[in-house]
Amino acid sequence: MTTEMTMAKQALTPQKRGFLAGGFTHTLNPYKGCTFGRPGCPFCYVRESPIGKFRSSPWGTWVSQKSNIAEVLEAELRKPHASHYRVFMSSATDPYQPTEAHSCLRRRCLEVFQRHPVEWLVMQTRSLLVRRDFDLLSQFLFVTLNVTIETDLLDVHQLLTRSSAAPDRRLHLVHDAIARGIMAQITVSPVLPYSADFAERLAWAVGAHGRVIIDTFLDGDGSGGQRSARLGMSNLLAKAGFPGWFERCREHAHSL
């Protein structure tokens, strides 16, 4: 894994089109690249985007730290009307890359938001490292923590999401966040094969104060399933012992 240092000219990217534009005014990515990458997230739609395709190193083998991201963010949040921003973090990577344990870029950004609150900040992660920031998150009324949990089957996890923590550990992460007073929800994105008890486990994790969002391959990849098809998800799921799963997700999405 290659780790690079870069300087950001811009922290917040305006959202004028695309599937995030309906709910968010800006996105924020403290990192480029993603350590979760190819071996543990084969369905990641970012691999089919320019940043994933047009680089000499394969997606999943590199991560770039925007070392000045917090300072640039603070300058941008001082602008008029910034308090009305609705920010999604992150759209093209997980904001809790393993290197976050040392770089603290994400935490420094949270400290900026503490000084300059916005209308809404959504944090999307699959990493247990977010637990380190519970002390800050519990103070914010404008933050929603989204935790990705695609399946509760350990064999499916080991085949398709093995670079992330086991599903049960992520379920407990959400449960503990809500117990700390943090607004948290689970994103089953994309929904992978699951057990008959998955819904019950999700309900336990979010309790009475959270919610669960379900994304199929068509809903979540930003291209109506075309990126997921190019990534070969149909064959990957068939090899994992679930032939037809991708096609059934597509049929279900089209029927809604």
Short mmCIF file of C-alpha atoms in Angstrom, two decimals:
data_model
loop_
_atom_site.label_atom_id
_atom_site.label_comp_id
_atom_site.label_asym_id
_atom_site.label_seq_id
_atom_site.Cartn_x
_atom_site.Cartn_y
_atom_site.Cartn_z
CA MET A 1 0.00 0.00 0.00
CA THR A 2 1.38 3.37 -1.05
CA THR A 3 0.61 6.44 1.07
CA GLU A 4 1.11 9.89 -0.42
CA MET A 5 0.86 13.46 0.89
CA THR A 6 -0.89 16.14 -1.17
CA MET A 7 -2.10 19.71 -0.65
CA ALA A 8 -5.77 20.49 -1.21
CA LYS A 9 -6.78 23.65 -3.05
CA GLN A 10 -10.44 23.00 -2.24
CA ALA A 11 -12.08 21.08 0.58
CA LEU A 12 -15.79 21.21 -0.24
CA THR A 13 -16.96 20.16 -3.70
CA PRO A 14 -20.33 21.66 -4.76
CA GLN A 15 -22.95 19.10 -5.81
CA LYS A 16 -24.92 20.40 -8.79
CA ARG A 17 -25.74 17.06 -10.42
CA GLY A 18 -25.65 13.35 -9.64
CA PHE A 19 -27.40 11.19 -7.06
CA LEU A 20 -26.05 13.19 -4.08
CA ALA A 21 -27.19 16.56 -5.40
CA GLY A 22 -30.77 16.02 -4.27
CA GLY A 23 -29.91 16.03 -0.58
CA PHE A 24 -26.48 17.63 -0.28
CA THR A 25 -24.89 20.89 -1.32
CA HIS A 26 -21.27 19.69 -0.97
CA THR A 27 -19.07 16.64 -0.53
CA LEU A 28 -15.86 16.40 1.49
CA ASN A 29 -13.09 13.86 0.90
CA PRO A 30 -10.05 14.11 3.23
CA TYR A 31 -8.39 11.30 1.26
CA LYS A 32 -8.07 10.06 -2.29
CA GLY A 33 -7.85 6.35 -2.92
CA CYS A 34 -9.00 3.68 -0.50
CA THR A 35 -7.20 1.07 1.56
CA PHE A 36 -10.33 -1.11 1.71
CA GLY A 37 -9.83 -1.39 -2.02
CA ARG A 38 -9.90 -4.21 -4.48
CA PRO A 39 -9.52 -7.30 -2.24
CA GLY A 40 -12.26 -6.35 0.19
CA CYS A 41 -14.70 -4.19 -1.74
CA PRO A 42 -14.98 -5.53 -5.32
CA PHE A 43 -18.30 -3.73 -5.89
CA CYS A 44 -16.94 -0.22 -5.15
CA TYR A 45 -18.32 2.02 -7.91
CA VAL A 46 -15.40 4.47 -7.48
CA ARG A 47 -13.18 1.92 -9.22
CA GLU A 48 -15.17 2.69 -12.38
CA SER A 49 -14.73 6.46 -12.02
CA PRO A 50 -11.82 8.44 -13.51
CA ILE A 51 -9.91 8.48 -10.22
CA GLY A 52 -10.11 4.70 -10.08
CA LYS A 53 -9.41 3.91 -13.72
CA PHE A 54 -6.95 6.50 -15.04
CA ARG A 55 -4.04 6.06 -12.71
CA SER A 56 -0.93 3.91 -13.06
CA SER A 57 -1.52 2.15 -9.72
CA PRO A 58 -4.64 -0.06 -9.37
CA TRP A 59 -7.48 1.12 -7.15
CA GLY A 60 -7.03 -0.24 -3.65
CA THR A 61 -3.22 -0.07 -3.67
CA TRP A 62 -2.79 3.61 -2.81
CA VAL A 63 -4.18 6.36 -0.63
CA SER A 64 -3.40 10.08 -0.71
CA GLN A 65 -3.70 12.27 2.39
CA LYS A 66 -4.80 15.88 1.89
CA SER A 67 -2.59 17.15 4.66
CA ASN A 68 -4.02 20.71 4.77
CA ILE A 69 -7.68 19.72 4.39
CA ALA A 70 -8.75 21.05 7.80
CA GLU A 71 -7.23 24.49 7.22
CA VAL A 72 -8.84 24.79 3.79
CA LEU A 73 -12.17 23.59 5.19
CA GLU A 74 -12.08 26.20 7.95
CA ALA A 75 -11.54 28.99 5.43
CA GLU A 76 -14.47 27.76 3.33
CA LEU A 77 -16.81 27.43 6.30
CA ARG A 78 -16.19 31.06 7.21
CA LYS A 79 -17.95 32.14 4.02
CA PRO A 80 -21.45 33.68 4.15
CA HIS A 81 -24.28 31.10 4.15
CA ALA A 82 -21.88 28.21 4.92
CA SER A 83 -24.02 27.39 7.94
CA HIS A 84 -26.68 26.23 5.45
CA TYR A 85 -24.40 23.71 3.75
CA ARG A 86 -25.41 20.03 3.73
CA VAL A 87 -22.22 18.00 3.49
CA PHE A 88 -21.66 14.33 2.62
CA MET A 89 -18.39 12.83 3.81
CA SER A 90 -17.16 11.05 1.83
CA SER A 91 -18.35 10.46 -1.71
CA ALA A 92 -15.27 8.84 -3.26
CA THR A 93 -13.52 7.11 -0.35
CA ASP A 94 -14.00 6.08 3.25
CA PRO A 95 -13.11 9.02 5.53
CA TYR A 96 -11.68 6.59 8.09
CA GLN A 97 -8.78 5.13 6.18
CA PRO A 98 -6.41 3.15 8.43
CA THR A 99 -3.88 5.97 8.10
CA GLU A 100 -6.44 8.20 9.86
CA ALA A 101 -5.24 6.61 13.11
CA HIS A 102 -2.04 8.65 12.73
CA SER A 103 -2.91 11.52 10.39
CA CYS A 104 -6.14 12.50 12.22
CA LEU A 105 -7.35 14.38 9.13
CA ARG A 106 -10.93 13.33 9.76
CA ARG A 107 -10.83 14.33 13.40
CA ARG A 108 -9.29 17.70 12.53
CA CYS A 109 -12.18 18.27 10.11
CA LEU A 110 -14.65 17.40 12.86
CA GLU A 111 -13.01 19.97 15.11
CA VAL A 112 -13.52 22.55 12.34
CA PHE A 113 -17.21 21.64 12.12
CA GLN A 114 -17.38 22.05 15.89
CA ARG A 115 -16.30 25.68 15.46
CA HIS A 116 -18.38 26.22 12.30
CA PRO A 117 -21.57 24.11 12.38
CA VAL A 118 -23.41 23.37 9.15
CA GLU A 119 -27.02 22.48 8.49
CA TRP A 120 -26.26 18.78 8.08
CA LEU A 121 -23.17 16.57 7.95
CA VAL A 122 -23.43 12.90 6.99
CA MET A 123 -20.43 10.64 7.64
CA GLN A 124 -20.34 7.39 5.66
CA THR A 125 -17.92 4.71 6.86
CA ARG A 126 -17.36 1.01 7.34
CA SER A 127 -14.49 1.50 9.78
CA LEU A 128 -14.44 0.87 13.51
CA LEU A 129 -11.97 3.75 13.81
CA VAL A 130 -14.93 6.13 14.00
CA ARG A 131 -15.41 4.93 17.57
CA ARG A 132 -12.42 7.08 18.52
CA ASP A 133 -14.43 10.18 17.62
CA PHE A 134 -17.57 9.33 19.59
CA ASP A 135 -16.63 12.03 22.09
CA LEU A 136 -16.96 14.71 19.40
CA LEU A 137 -19.86 13.18 17.50
CA SER A 138 -21.99 12.96 20.63
CA GLN A 139 -21.82 16.77 20.87
CA PHE A 140 -23.16 17.43 17.35
CA LEU A 141 -26.89 17.73 16.69
CA PHE A 142 -26.31 18.19 12.95
CA VAL A 143 -24.32 14.99 12.29
CA THR A 144 -25.62 11.63 11.06
CA LEU A 145 -23.28 8.65 11.19
CA ASN A 146 -23.87 6.10 8.42
CA VAL A 147 -22.25 2.69 8.91
CA THR A 148 -22.11 0.31 5.95
CA ILE A 149 -23.08 -3.31 6.68
CA GLU A 150 -23.77 -5.28 3.51
CA THR A 151 -24.46 -8.73 4.97
CA ASP A 152 -24.47 -10.68 8.24
CA LEU A 153 -23.12 -13.89 6.71
CA LEU A 154 -19.51 -14.37 7.73
CA ASP A 155 -18.62 -16.45 4.66
CA VAL A 156 -19.99 -13.76 2.33
CA HIS A 157 -18.10 -11.13 4.33
CA GLN A 158 -14.86 -13.08 4.05
CA LEU A 159 -15.30 -13.43 0.30
CA LEU A 160 -16.44 -9.92 -0.60
CA THR A 161 -15.85 -7.45 2.26
CA ARG A 162 -12.93 -8.96 4.14
CA SER A 163 -10.93 -5.73 4.41
CA SER A 164 -13.67 -4.37 6.70
CA ALA A 165 -14.47 -5.42 10.25
CA ALA A 166 -16.78 -8.41 10.67
CA PRO A 167 -20.51 -7.60 10.39
CA ASP A 168 -21.22 -8.25 14.08
CA ARG A 169 -18.56 -5.75 15.11
CA ARG A 170 -20.09 -3.09 12.87
CA LEU A 171 -23.56 -3.85 14.24
CA HIS A 172 -22.23 -3.28 17.76
CA LEU A 173 -20.56 -0.07 16.57
CA VAL A 174 -23.95 1.36 15.53
CA HIS A 175 -25.61 0.13 18.73
CA ASP A 176 -22.93 1.78 20.86
CA ALA A 177 -23.03 5.03 18.86
CA ILE A 178 -26.77 5.38 19.43
CA ALA A 179 -26.29 4.59 23.11
CA ARG A 180 -23.89 7.56 23.24
CA GLY A 181 -26.59 9.84 21.84
CA ILE A 182 -25.19 9.92 18.28
CA MET A 183 -27.67 9.97 15.42
CA ALA A 184 -26.68 6.82 13.53
CA GLN A 185 -28.09 4.58 10.84
CA ILE A 186 -27.08 1.51 8.85
CA THR A 187 -26.66 1.52 5.10
CA VAL A 188 -26.96 -1.95 3.60
CA SER A 189 -25.16 -0.87 0.47
CA PRO A 190 -25.13 -2.87 -1.64
CA VAL A 191 -27.32 -5.57 -0.18
CA LEU A 192 -25.42 -8.86 -0.40
CA PRO A 193 -26.75 -12.35 0.42
CA TYR A 194 -27.86 -12.45 4.06
CA SER A 195 -29.33 -14.75 6.69
CA ALA A 196 -32.96 -15.03 7.75
CA ASP A 197 -32.02 -13.19 10.95
CA PHE A 198 -30.43 -10.16 9.29
CA ALA A 199 -33.47 -7.90 9.68
CA GLU A 200 -33.68 -8.74 13.38
CA ARG A 201 -29.99 -7.97 13.86
CA LEU A 202 -30.33 -4.66 12.06
CA ALA A 203 -33.34 -3.75 14.20
CA TRP A 204 -31.37 -4.54 17.37
CA ALA A 205 -28.46 -2.34 16.28
CA VAL A 206 -30.51 0.77 15.46
CA GLY A 207 -33.11 0.32 18.19
CA ALA A 208 -35.95 2.80 18.32
CA HIS A 209 -33.86 5.83 17.40
CA GLY A 210 -32.07 4.82 14.20
CA ARG A 211 -32.98 3.60 10.78
CA VAL A 212 -31.78 1.26 8.02
CA ILE A 213 -31.29 2.24 4.38
CA ILE A 214 -31.24 -0.51 1.74
CA ASP A 215 -29.37 0.02 -1.54
CA THR A 216 -29.26 -2.52 -4.34
CA PHE A 217 -26.53 -2.50 -6.96
CA LEU A 218 -28.81 -0.35 -9.10
CA ASP A 219 -29.58 2.20 -6.39
CA GLY A 220 -26.12 2.68 -5.02
CA ASP A 221 -23.61 2.72 -7.86
CA GLY A 222 -24.81 5.98 -9.39
CA SER A 223 -25.32 4.52 -12.88
CA GLY A 224 -28.36 2.28 -12.62
CA GLY A 225 -26.22 -0.81 -12.09
CA GLN A 226 -23.98 -0.33 -15.12
CA ARG A 227 -20.82 0.17 -13.08
CA SER A 228 -21.59 -2.91 -10.97
CA ALA A 229 -22.15 -4.95 -14.13
CA ARG A 230 -18.80 -3.82 -15.56
CA LEU A 231 -17.14 -4.79 -12.28
CA GLY A 232 -18.39 -8.35 -12.80
CA MET A 233 -20.60 -8.60 -9.73
CA SER A 234 -22.87 -11.18 -11.35
CA ASN A 235 -19.96 -13.62 -11.81
CA LEU A 236 -18.46 -12.85 -8.39
CA LEU A 237 -21.73 -13.61 -6.63
CA ALA A 238 -22.22 -16.77 -8.68
CA LYS A 239 -18.74 -17.98 -7.72
CA ALA A 240 -19.57 -17.23 -4.09
CA GLY A 241 -22.52 -19.63 -4.34
CA PHE A 242 -25.30 -17.14 -5.11
CA PRO A 243 -26.04 -17.37 -8.85
CA GLY A 244 -28.71 -14.94 -10.00
CA TRP A 245 -28.42 -12.63 -6.98
CA PHE A 246 -27.26 -9.66 -9.02
CA GLU A 247 -30.00 -10.21 -11.58
CA ARG A 248 -32.69 -10.50 -8.88
CA CYS A 249 -31.50 -7.20 -7.36
CA ARG A 250 -31.80 -5.60 -10.79
CA GLU A 251 -35.30 -6.99 -11.34
CA HIS A 252 -36.42 -5.86 -7.88
CA ALA A 253 -35.10 -2.34 -8.41
CA HIS A 254 -36.82 -2.05 -11.78
CA SER A 255 -40.13 -3.18 -10.24
CA LEU A 256 -40.14 -0.37 -7.63
#
